[in-house]
Coordinates of C-alpha atoms and ligand atoms in Angstrom, one line a residue:
X1 CA -16.5 1.4 -13.9
X2 CA -14.7 -1.7 -12.7
X3 CA -16.8 -4.6 -11.2
X4 CA -14.8 -4.9 -8.0
X5 CA -11.3 -4.4 -6.6
X6 CA -9.9 -6.4 -3.8
X7 CA -6.4 -5.6 -2.5
X8 CA -4.3 -6.6 0.5
X9 CA -1.1 -5.7 2.2
X10 CA 1.4 -8.1 3.9
X11 CA 0.3 -8.7 7.5
X12 CA 3.0 -7.4 9.9
X13 CA 4.7 -9.4 12.6
X14 CA 3.8 -8.0 16.0
X15 CA 7.1 -8.6 17.8
X16 CA 7.7 -4.8 17.7
X17 CA 6.0 -1.5 16.9
X18 CA 5.3 -0.3 13.4
X19 CA 8.1 1.5 11.6
X20 CA 8.3 3.7 8.5
X21 CA 8.8 0.6 6.3
X22 CA 5.6 -1.0 7.4
X23 CA 3.9 2.4 6.9
X24 CA 5.3 2.8 3.4
X25 CA 3.4 -0.4 2.3
X26 CA 0.2 0.5 4.0
X27 CA 0.2 4.0 2.6
X28 CA 0.9 2.7 -0.9
X29 CA -2.0 0.2 -0.6
X30 CA -4.3 2.8 0.9
X31 CA -3.5 5.1 -2.1
X32 CA -4.3 2.3 -4.5
X33 CA -7.5 1.5 -2.6
X34 CA -8.7 5.1 -2.6
X35 CA -7.9 5.5 -6.3
X36 CA -10.0 2.4 -7.0
X37 CA -12.8 3.6 -4.7
X38 CA -13.3 6.2 -7.5
X39 CA -13.4 3.5 -10.2
X40 CA -15.8 1.0 -8.5
X41 CA -18.4 0.8 -5.9
X42 CA -17.1 -2.5 -4.8
X43 CA -13.6 -2.0 -3.3
X44 CA -12.2 -4.1 -0.4
X45 CA -9.0 -3.3 1.3
X46 CA -7.5 -5.9 3.8
X47 CA -4.6 -5.5 6.2
X48 CA -3.7 -6.9 9.5
X49 CA -1.1 -8.6 11.7
X50 CA 0.7 -11.9 11.7
X51 CA 0.8 -13.1 15.2
X52 CA 2.0 -16.7 15.5
X53 CA 5.5 -18.2 15.5
X54 CA 8.7 -18.6 17.3
X55 CA 9.7 -14.9 17.0
X56 CA 6.6 -13.7 18.8
X57 CA 6.9 -16.5 21.4
X58 CA 10.5 -15.5 22.2
X59 CA 9.8 -11.8 22.3
X60 CA 6.9 -12.4 24.7
X61 CA 8.9 -14.6 26.9
X62 CA 11.8 -12.1 27.1
X63 CA 9.4 -9.3 28.1
X64 CA 7.5 -11.4 30.7
X65 CA 4.3 -11.4 28.7
X66 CA 2.1 -14.1 27.3
X67 CA 2.2 -14.3 23.5
X68 CA -1.4 -13.2 23.5
X69 CA -0.7 -10.1 25.6
X70 CA 2.2 -9.1 23.4
X71 CA 0.0 -9.6 20.3
X72 CA -2.9 -7.6 21.7
X73 CA -0.6 -4.7 22.7
X74 CA 1.3 -4.6 19.5
X75 CA -1.5 -5.2 17.0
X76 CA -3.2 -2.2 18.6
X77 CA -0.1 -0.1 17.9
X78 CA -0.4 -1.0 14.2
X79 CA -4.1 -0.1 14.2
X80 CA -3.3 3.2 15.9
X81 CA -0.6 4.1 13.4
X82 CA -2.8 3.3 10.5
X83 CA -5.5 5.5 12.0
X84 CA -3.1 8.4 12.3
X85 CA -2.0 7.8 8.7
X86 CA -5.6 7.7 7.4
X87 CA -5.1 4.2 6.2
X88 CA -8.7 3.3 5.7
X89 CA -8.9 -0.5 5.5
X90 CA -12.1 -2.5 5.4
X91 CA -10.9 -5.3 7.6
X92 CA -8.0 -5.6 10.0
X93 CA -7.3 -9.4 10.3
X94 CA -5.3 -10.8 13.1
X95 CA -4.1 -14.4 12.6
X96 CA -5.2 -15.1 16.1
X97 CA -8.8 -14.2 15.1
X98 CA -11.0 -17.3 15.8
X99 CA -12.6 -17.3 12.3
X100 CA -9.2 -17.3 10.7
X101 CA -7.8 -20.0 13.0
X102 CA -10.8 -22.3 12.3
X103 CA -10.5 -22.0 8.5
X104 CA -6.7 -22.5 8.5
X105 CA -7.3 -25.8 10.3
X106 CA -9.8 -26.8 7.7
X107 CA -7.4 -25.7 4.9
X108 CA -4.6 -27.8 6.4
X109 CA -6.9 -30.8 6.8
X110 CA -8.2 -30.5 3.2
X111 CA -4.6 -30.4 1.8
X112 CA -3.7 -33.4 4.1
X113 CA -6.7 -35.4 2.9
X114 CA -5.8 -34.7 -0.7
X115 CA -2.3 -35.9 -0.1
X116 CA -0.7 -32.5 -0.8
X117 CA 0.5 -32.5 2.8
X118 CA 2.6 -35.4 4.2
X119 CA 4.7 -36.2 7.3
X120 CA 8.4 -36.4 7.0
X121 CA 11.5 -36.3 9.2
X122 CA 13.7 -33.4 8.3
X123 CA 16.9 -31.7 9.3
X124 CA 17.7 -28.3 8.0
X125 CA 18.8 -24.7 8.5
X126 CA 16.0 -22.7 10.1
X127 CA 16.1 -18.9 10.1
X128 CA 13.9 -17.4 12.7
X129 CA 13.9 -14.0 10.9
X130 CA 12.5 -15.5 7.8
X131 CA 10.4 -18.1 9.7
X132 CA 11.5 -20.7 7.2
X133 CA 14.1 -23.4 6.4
X134 CA 16.8 -22.1 4.1
X135 CA 18.5 -23.9 1.3
X136 CA 22.2 -24.3 2.2
X137 CA 23.2 -22.9 -1.2
X138 CA 21.4 -19.6 -0.3
X139 CA 23.5 -18.9 2.8
X140 CA 26.3 -16.4 2.7
X141 CA 29.9 -17.6 2.6
X142 CA 29.9 -17.4 6.4
X143 CA 26.8 -19.6 6.6
X144 CA 24.5 -16.7 7.5
X145 CA 20.9 -16.0 6.3
X146 CA 21.5 -13.4 3.5
X147 CA 18.5 -11.3 4.6
X148 CA 19.0 -11.3 8.4
X149 CA 22.8 -11.9 8.5
X150 CA 22.3 -14.3 11.4
X151 CA 23.3 -18.0 11.7
X152 CA 20.3 -20.2 11.1
X153 CA 19.5 -22.9 13.7
X154 CA 19.9 -26.5 12.8
X155 CA 16.5 -28.0 13.4
X156 CA 15.7 -31.7 13.3
X157 CA 12.1 -32.5 13.5
X158 CA 9.3 -34.7 12.1
X159 CA 7.1 -32.1 10.4
X160 CA 4.4 -32.0 7.8
X161 CA 5.5 -31.0 4.4
X162 CA 3.6 -29.4 1.5
X163 CA 4.2 -30.8 -2.0
X164 CA 5.4 -27.6 -3.5
X165 CA 7.3 -29.5 -6.2
X166 CA 4.0 -30.9 -7.6
X167 CA 3.0 -27.4 -8.6
X168 CA 6.4 -26.2 -9.9
X169 CA 5.6 -26.6 -13.6
X170 CA 2.2 -25.0 -13.4
X171 CA 3.6 -22.0 -11.5
X172 CA 6.4 -21.5 -14.1
X173 CA 3.8 -21.7 -16.8
X174 CA 1.6 -19.2 -15.1
X175 CA 4.4 -16.7 -14.6
X176 CA 5.5 -17.0 -18.2
X177 CA 2.0 -16.7 -19.7
X178 CA 1.0 -13.8 -17.4
X179 CA 3.7 -11.2 -17.7
X180 CA 1.9 -8.8 -15.4
X181 CA 1.4 -11.4 -12.6
X182 CA 4.6 -10.2 -10.9
X183 CA 5.0 -6.4 -10.8
X184 CA 7.5 -5.0 -11.5
X185 CA 8.2 -7.5 -14.3
X186 CA 12.0 -7.3 -13.7
X187 CA 11.4 -9.4 -10.6
X188 CA 9.8 -12.3 -12.5
X189 CA 13.2 -13.6 -13.5
X190 CA 14.4 -13.8 -9.9
X191 CA 11.3 -15.9 -9.1
X192 CA 11.8 -18.2 -12.1
X193 CA 15.4 -18.8 -10.9
X194 CA 14.2 -19.6 -7.4
X195 CA 11.7 -22.0 -8.9
X196 CA 14.6 -24.0 -10.5
X197 CA 15.5 -25.7 -7.3
X198 CA 12.5 -25.5 -5.0
X199 CA 11.8 -28.3 -2.6
X200 CA 8.7 -29.3 -0.7
X201 CA 8.3 -27.0 2.3
X202 CA 7.8 -27.7 5.9
X203 CA 4.3 -26.4 7.0
X204 CA 4.2 -27.4 10.7
X205 CA 6.5 -27.3 13.7
X206 CA 6.5 -29.6 16.8
X207 CA 4.4 -28.0 19.6
X208 CA 7.3 -28.7 21.8
X209 CA 9.5 -26.2 19.9
X210 CA 6.9 -23.8 18.7
X211 CA 3.9 -23.7 21.0
X212 CA 2.5 -20.5 19.7
X213 CA 0.7 -21.6 16.6
X214 CA -2.6 -23.0 15.3
X215 CA -3.2 -26.7 16.3
X216 CA -3.4 -29.3 13.7
X217 CA -6.9 -30.9 14.2
X218 CA -5.9 -34.6 14.3
X219 CA -2.3 -34.3 15.5
X220 CA -1.9 -32.4 18.8
X221 CA 1.9 -32.8 18.7
X222 CA 2.2 -30.3 15.8
X223 CA 1.2 -26.8 15.1
X224 CA 0.6 -25.1 11.7
X225 CA 3.7 -23.2 10.8
X226 CA 3.7 -19.6 9.9
X227 CA 3.3 -19.4 6.1
X228 CA 0.2 -21.5 5.5
X229 CA -1.4 -19.6 8.4
X230 CA -0.2 -16.2 7.3
X231 CA -0.9 -16.5 3.6
X232 CA -4.3 -17.9 4.1
X233 CA -5.4 -14.6 5.7
X234 CA -6.1 -13.3 2.2
X235 CA -8.9 -15.8 1.8
X236 CA -10.1 -16.4 5.4
X237 CA -10.6 -12.6 5.9
X238 CA -13.3 -12.5 3.2
X239 CA -15.1 -15.7 4.1
X240 CA -13.4 -18.7 2.4
X241 CA -14.4 -22.0 3.7
X242 CA -13.4 -25.3 2.0
X243 CA -16.9 -26.5 2.6
X244 CA -19.0 -23.4 2.0
X245 CA -17.5 -20.0 1.2
X246 CA -19.5 -16.8 1.7
X247 CA -21.0 -14.7 -1.0
X248 CA -18.4 -12.0 -0.2
X249 CA -15.6 -14.5 -1.0
X250 CA -17.3 -15.5 -4.3
X251 CA -17.7 -11.8 -5.1
X252 CA -14.1 -10.7 -4.3
X253 CA -11.9 -13.6 -5.1
X254 CA -9.5 -13.7 -7.0
X255 CA -7.7 -10.9 -5.4
X256 CA -6.7 -8.0 -7.7
X257 CA -3.4 -7.3 -6.0
X258 CA -1.3 -8.4 -3.0
X259 CA 0.9 -5.5 -2.1
X260 CA 4.1 -6.8 -0.4
X261 CA 7.8 -6.0 0.1
X262 CA 10.4 -7.5 -2.3
X263 CA 11.8 -9.7 0.6
X264 CA 8.6 -11.8 0.7
X265 CA 8.0 -12.2 -3.0
X266 CA 9.1 -15.8 -3.0
X267 CA 6.4 -16.7 -0.5
X268 CA 3.7 -14.9 -2.5
X269 CA 4.7 -15.9 -6.0
X270 CA 5.7 -19.5 -5.4
X271 CA 4.2 -20.8 -2.1
X272 CA 0.9 -19.0 -2.2
X273 CA 0.1 -19.9 -5.9
X274 CA 0.9 -23.5 -5.1
X275 CA -1.4 -23.5 -2.0
X276 CA -4.2 -21.9 -4.1
X277 CA -3.7 -24.4 -6.9
X278 CA -4.0 -27.2 -4.3
X279 CA -7.2 -25.7 -3.1
X280 CA -8.5 -25.4 -6.7
X281 CA -8.8 -21.6 -6.3
X282 CA -7.8 -19.1 -9.0
X283 CA -4.6 -17.1 -8.5
X284 CA -4.5 -13.4 -7.6
X285 CA -4.2 -11.1 -10.6
X286 CA -1.1 -9.3 -9.5
X287 CA 1.6 -9.5 -6.9
X288 CA 3.1 -6.1 -6.5
X289 CA 6.5 -6.2 -4.8
X290 CA 7.5 -2.7 -3.6
X291 CA 11.1 -1.8 -2.7
X292 CA 12.5 -1.0 0.7
X293 CA 12.7 2.3 2.5
X294 CA 16.0 3.4 3.9
X295 CA 16.6 6.2 6.4
X296 CA 19.1 8.8 5.2
X297 CA 20.3 6.2 2.7
X298 CA 21.0 3.7 5.5
X299 CA 19.2 0.4 6.1
X300 CA 16.9 0.7 9.1
X301 CA 17.9 -1.5 12.0
X302 CA 17.4 -1.7 15.7
X303 CA 21.2 -2.1 16.2
X304 CA 21.9 1.2 14.3
X305 CA 19.1 2.9 16.3
X306 CA 17.7 4.5 13.2
X307 CA 14.3 2.9 13.2
X308 CA 11.8 5.7 12.6
X309 CA 8.2 5.5 13.8
X310 CA 5.8 6.9 11.2
X311 CA 3.7 8.8 13.7
X312 CA 6.8 10.6 15.1
X313 CA 7.3 12.3 11.7
X314 CA 3.8 13.8 12.1
X315 CA 4.6 14.9 15.6
X316 CA 8.0 16.4 14.9
X317 CA 6.7 18.5 12.0
X318 CA 3.5 19.3 13.9
X319 CA 1.5 18.2 10.8
X320 CA -2.3 18.5 11.2
X321 CA -2.8 15.3 9.3
X322 CA -0.8 12.6 7.5
X323 CA -1.3 14.0 3.9
X324 CA 2.2 15.4 3.4
X325 CA 3.9 12.3 4.8
X326 CA 1.7 10.1 2.7
X327 CA 2.5 12.1 -0.4
X328 CA 6.2 12.0 0.4
X329 CA 6.3 8.3 1.1
X330 CA 4.3 7.4 -2.0
X331 CA 6.5 9.4 -4.3
X332 CA 9.8 8.3 -2.7
X333 CA 10.6 5.7 -5.4
X334 CA 9.6 4.5 -8.9
X335 CA 7.5 1.4 -9.1
X336 CA 9.2 -1.5 -7.2
X337 CA 12.5 0.4 -6.5
X338 CA 13.9 1.3 -3.1
X339 CA 13.1 4.7 -1.6
X340 CA 14.6 6.8 1.1
X341 CA 13.3 9.0 3.9
X342 CA 15.2 12.1 5.1
X343 CA 13.8 15.1 7.1
X344 CA 15.4 17.6 4.7
X345 CA 14.1 16.0 1.6
X346 CA 10.6 15.6 3.1
X347 CA 10.4 19.4 3.9
X348 CA 11.7 20.4 0.5
X349 CA 9.4 18.2 -1.5
X350 CA 6.2 18.8 0.3
X351 CA 6.8 22.5 0.5
X352 CA 7.5 22.7 -3.2
X353 CA 4.7 20.4 -4.4
X354 CA 1.9 20.7 -2.0
X355 CA 2.3 24.3 -0.7
X356 CA 4.1 26.3 -3.4
X357 CA 2.7 24.6 -6.5
X358 CA -0.7 23.1 -5.8
X359 CA -2.0 24.9 -2.7
X360 CA -0.8 28.3 -3.8
X361 CA -2.4 27.9 -7.2
X362 CA -5.8 27.3 -5.8
X363 CA -5.4 30.0 -3.1
X364 CA -4.4 32.8 -5.4
X365 CA -7.0 31.9 -8.1
X366 CA -9.8 31.9 -5.5
X367 CA -8.4 35.1 -4.0
X368 CA -8.4 36.8 -7.4
X369 CA -12.0 35.6 -8.1
X370 CA -13.0 37.3 -4.9
X371 CA -10.9 40.4 -5.5
X372 CA -12.1 41.1 -9.0
X373 CA -15.6 39.5 -9.0
X374 CA -16.6 39.2 -5.4
X375 CA -16.3 35.4 -5.7
X376 CA -18.8 35.2 -8.5
X377 CA -18.5 33.0 -11.6
X378 CA -20.3 34.6 -14.6
X379 CA -21.5 32.6 -17.6
X380 CA -19.3 34.6 -20.0
X381 CA -16.2 33.4 -18.2
X382 CA -17.2 29.8 -19.1
X383 CA -18.3 30.7 -22.6
X384 CA -15.2 32.7 -23.5
X385 CA -12.4 30.4 -22.9
X386 CA -9.4 30.9 -25.2
X387 CA -8.2 28.1 -27.4
X388 CA -5.2 27.8 -25.0
X389 CA -7.5 27.5 -22.0
X390 CA -9.7 24.9 -23.7
X391 CA -6.7 22.8 -24.7
X392 CA -5.2 23.0 -21.2
X393 CA -8.6 21.9 -19.7
X394 CA -8.8 19.0 -22.3
X395 CA -5.3 17.9 -21.4
X396 CA -6.1 17.9 -17.7
X397 CA -9.2 15.8 -18.3
X398 CA -7.2 13.4 -20.5
X399 CA -4.7 13.0 -17.6
X400 CA -7.3 11.1 -15.7
X401 CA -6.8 8.1 -18.1
X402 CA -3.1 8.5 -17.9
X403 CA -3.2 8.4 -14.1
X404 CA -5.5 5.4 -14.2
X405 CA -3.2 3.7 -16.5
X406 CA -0.3 4.3 -14.1
X407 CA -2.4 2.8 -11.3
X408 CA -3.2 -0.2 -13.5
X409 CA 0.6 -0.9 -13.4
X410 CA 1.1 0.2 -9.7
X411 CA 3.1 3.2 -10.8
X412 CA 2.2 5.4 -7.8
X413 CA 5.1 7.8 -8.0
X414 CA 4.7 8.1 -11.8
X415 CA 1.0 8.9 -11.4
X416 CA 1.8 11.6 -8.9
X417 CA 4.3 13.2 -11.3
X418 CA 1.5 13.4 -13.9
X419 CA -0.7 15.2 -11.4
X420 CA 2.0 17.7 -10.4
X421 CA 2.6 18.2 -14.1
X422 CA -1.0 19.4 -14.5
X423 CA -0.4 21.8 -11.7
X424 CA 2.9 23.0 -13.2
X425 CA 1.3 23.6 -16.6
X426 CA -1.6 25.4 -15.0
X427 CA 0.7 27.6 -13.0
X428 CA 2.5 28.5 -16.2
X429 CA -0.8 29.3 -17.9
X430 CA -1.6 31.7 -15.0
X431 CA 1.8 33.4 -15.3
X432 CA 1.6 33.6 -19.1
X433 CA -1.9 35.0 -19.1
X434 CA -1.4 37.2 -16.0
X435 CA -5.1 37.7 -14.9
X436 CA -3.9 40.6 -12.7
X437 CA -2.8 42.5 -15.8
X438 CA -6.0 41.6 -17.6
X439 CA -7.9 43.0 -14.7
X440 CA -5.8 46.2 -14.7
X441 CA -6.6 46.5 -18.4
X442 CA -10.2 46.0 -17.6
X443 CA -10.4 42.9 -19.8
X444 CA -12.7 41.3 -17.2
X445 CA -14.2 38.5 -19.3
X446 CA -10.7 37.3 -20.3
X447 CA -9.6 37.6 -16.7
X448 CA -12.6 35.6 -15.4
X449 CA -12.1 33.0 -18.1
X450 CA -8.5 32.4 -17.0
X451 CA -9.5 32.1 -13.4
X452 CA -12.5 29.8 -14.0
X453 CA -10.3 27.6 -16.2
X454 CA -7.8 27.2 -13.4
X455 CA -10.6 26.4 -10.9
X456 CA -12.1 23.8 -13.2
X457 CA -8.7 22.2 -13.5
X458 CA -8.3 22.2 -9.8
X459 CA -11.5 20.2 -9.5
X460 CA -9.8 17.5 -11.6
X461 CA -6.6 17.8 -9.6
X462 CA -8.4 17.4 -6.3
X463 CA -9.9 14.2 -7.5
X464 CA -6.6 12.9 -8.7
X465 CA -4.6 13.9 -5.6
X466 CA -7.3 12.6 -3.3
X467 CA -5.8 9.1 -2.9
X468 CA -2.5 10.6 -1.8
X469 CA -3.8 13.5 0.3
X470 CA -7.4 12.9 1.2
X471 CA -7.6 15.8 3.7
X472 CA -6.1 18.4 1.3
X473 CA -8.2 17.1 -1.6
X474 CA -11.4 17.3 0.4
X475 CA -10.5 20.8 1.5
X476 CA -9.8 21.9 -2.1
X477 CA -13.1 20.4 -3.2
X478 CA -15.1 22.1 -0.5
X479 CA -13.7 25.5 -1.5
X480 CA -14.5 24.7 -5.1
X481 CA -18.0 23.3 -4.2
X482 CA -17.0 20.2 -6.0
X483 CA -18.0 16.7 -5.0
X484 CA -14.8 14.8 -4.1
X485 CA -16.6 11.5 -4.4
X486 CA -17.1 12.0 -8.1
X487 CA -16.1 8.8 -9.9
X488 CA -13.3 9.3 -12.4
X489 CA -15.5 8.1 -15.2
X490 CA -18.0 10.9 -14.4
X491 CA -15.6 13.8 -14.2
X492 CA -16.4 16.4 -16.8
X493 CA -15.4 20.0 -17.3
X494 CA -18.5 21.7 -16.0
X495 CA -17.9 21.5 -12.3
X496 CA -17.6 25.2 -11.7
X497 CA -21.1 26.6 -11.9
X498 CA -22.2 30.1 -12.5
X499 CA -23.1 32.2 -9.4
X500 CA -21.3 33.0 -6.2
X501 CA -18.6 30.4 -5.7
X502 CA -16.8 31.6 -2.6
X503 CA -16.5 34.5 -0.1
X504 CA -13.3 36.0 1.2
X505 CA -13.8 34.4 4.7
X506 CA -14.1 30.9 3.2
X507 CA -10.7 31.0 1.5
X508 CA -7.8 29.4 3.3
X509 CA -4.6 27.6 2.4
X510 CA -5.1 23.9 2.0
X511 CA -1.5 23.1 3.0
X512 CA 0.8 25.2 5.2
X513 CA 4.5 25.0 4.4
X514 CA 6.4 22.8 6.8
X515 CA 8.3 25.3 8.9
X516 CA 11.9 24.7 8.4
X517 CA 13.0 26.2 11.8
X518 CA 10.4 24.1 13.6
X519 CA 11.4 21.0 11.6
X520 CA 15.1 21.5 12.6
X521 CA 14.3 21.7 16.3
X522 CA 14.1 18.0 16.9
X523 CA 14.7 14.8 15.1
X524 CA 12.0 12.2 14.7
X525 CA 11.6 10.1 17.9
X526 CA 13.1 6.6 17.5
X527 CA 11.1 3.5 18.3
Ligands
LIG1 N1 4.5 -11.4 8.5 C1 5.2 -11.4 7.2 C2 4.3 -11.2 6.0 C3 3.2 -12.2 5.9 S1 2.2 -11.8 4.6 C4 1.1 -13.1 4.4 C5 6.2 -10.3 7.3 N2 6.1 -9.3 8.2 S2 7.1 -8.1 8.4 O1 6.5 -7.3 9.6 O2 8.4 -8.5 8.5 O3 6.9 -7.2 7.1 C6 5.7 -6.7 6.7 C7 5.8 -6.0 5.4 O4 6.6 -4.8 5.6 C8 6.5 -6.8 4.3 O5 5.9 -6.6 3.1 C9 7.9 -6.1 4.3 O6 8.5 -6.2 3.0 C10 7.6 -4.7 4.6 N3 8.7 -4.0 5.2 C11 9.4 -4.2 6.3 N4 10.5 -3.3 6.4 C12 10.5 -2.5 5.3 C13 11.2 -1.4 4.8 N5 12.3 -1.0 5.5 N6 10.8 -0.8 3.7 C14 9.7 -1.2 3.0 N7 9.0 -2.2 3.4 C15 9.4 -3.0 4.4 O7 7.1 -10.3 6.4

């Protein structure tokens, strides 16, 4: 068992509704959280919304709302979406929460008192999309922000600056001596290159230009600018206080992983470590930068009108719960690479993996147990496993460690492939051993031994697939009379007990194929 596991997502801007890209990250993180909930009793999963800044202020103004109204409405949309997707966080922090705002002010003050924050007049290229000043050398040839392809504004202000440069060498050293700090490791070089020419960063804006921000305690003309506010959520949410942190904070910090998109890696692997060093706090163990999701291989954008709402996928395919969508999203890309969503691919993949391979295997094994043995498991079935059955069962049990190891490296797709490979091998075992033929030949003990081996393996499969598909897994476990909350360390190969396991009426498919005709009727609703 692991002592504790604390993980976070990026907090989303609330100037729009959640889309499938936001959902991808929250689903990945929820899957990691649920996986670790079976490895520790002390898991904490934080998500939330990032609510201050010029973008929110402008969107609110253009829609005739106050920033607070816009934030309230939109943060609720994120909460609703995560509920529909079974994203089961422990806290949803909003950067407008009073406890957060109060501690951010204290953090700012502490850094100012230490001399890590100083006032300075500055003129630079400010990108509203990134909510930061850009280095002129990073602009495109046409002078645009490379991420948002928009011309940054020239902003001249007297702002507070954070002495990022003072921490440069320590950050470089940390990245070099902790090869698993940045995941995937191929992104570490990008960060080291960015570190080459970092400068001190602006951490406040004049209230005149950006009114929607947290006030600086002893300087009412300035408000705390987005990144110190946003990044601090990871510590304020669990009770950090520069004067007196809570027991919960002492128990959970340092964070085990910040799950974020590749576009905000710089902020998390350079700015955030520097802020933490300035606060004398240990650094998070891992920063996991996932790739981006495209729609039908095209970048999502409001102007292309291809922004897909995650809940519309559930509605279009009339899915009873989010499991299939979660499974599809989580397996859409190898660790850290970009993935894609397409209706066609979604249907094909979930039908093949969840209905045909996994669901069907359980369903037909239970049906045969009822047909040949009235749903009863006899002790001789367990005692007379063939060498092949024993080896298959041992291999399935061994896969728990393999899957855990993938999760240790945030290889969520790769872990799912291992789980499906157990299912494929077990399907092959059923085909090769043909329990229906054994029954016809009246080799009932052998027939029962094959079926009970499969059911035993399905207990392991339900535990392993649970983080991806919590509803399907719980349904599998209930038909198997297996405790889905069993910790991975405690899983053995004696879950199927002798006696009546199931009756005909109790057997039902755990996942119905996504109907291709229905699915073709309408395209997902755009947001
Ligand atoms: N508010 C900042 C994060 C602050 S974290 C202290 C922000 N917000 S965001 O709404 O723009 O993005 C939130 C997360 O969603 C980021 O991790 C981002 O990478 C991710 N994604 C946004 N669009 C995405 C895709 N198309 N695909 C996958 N993830 C994407 O950045």
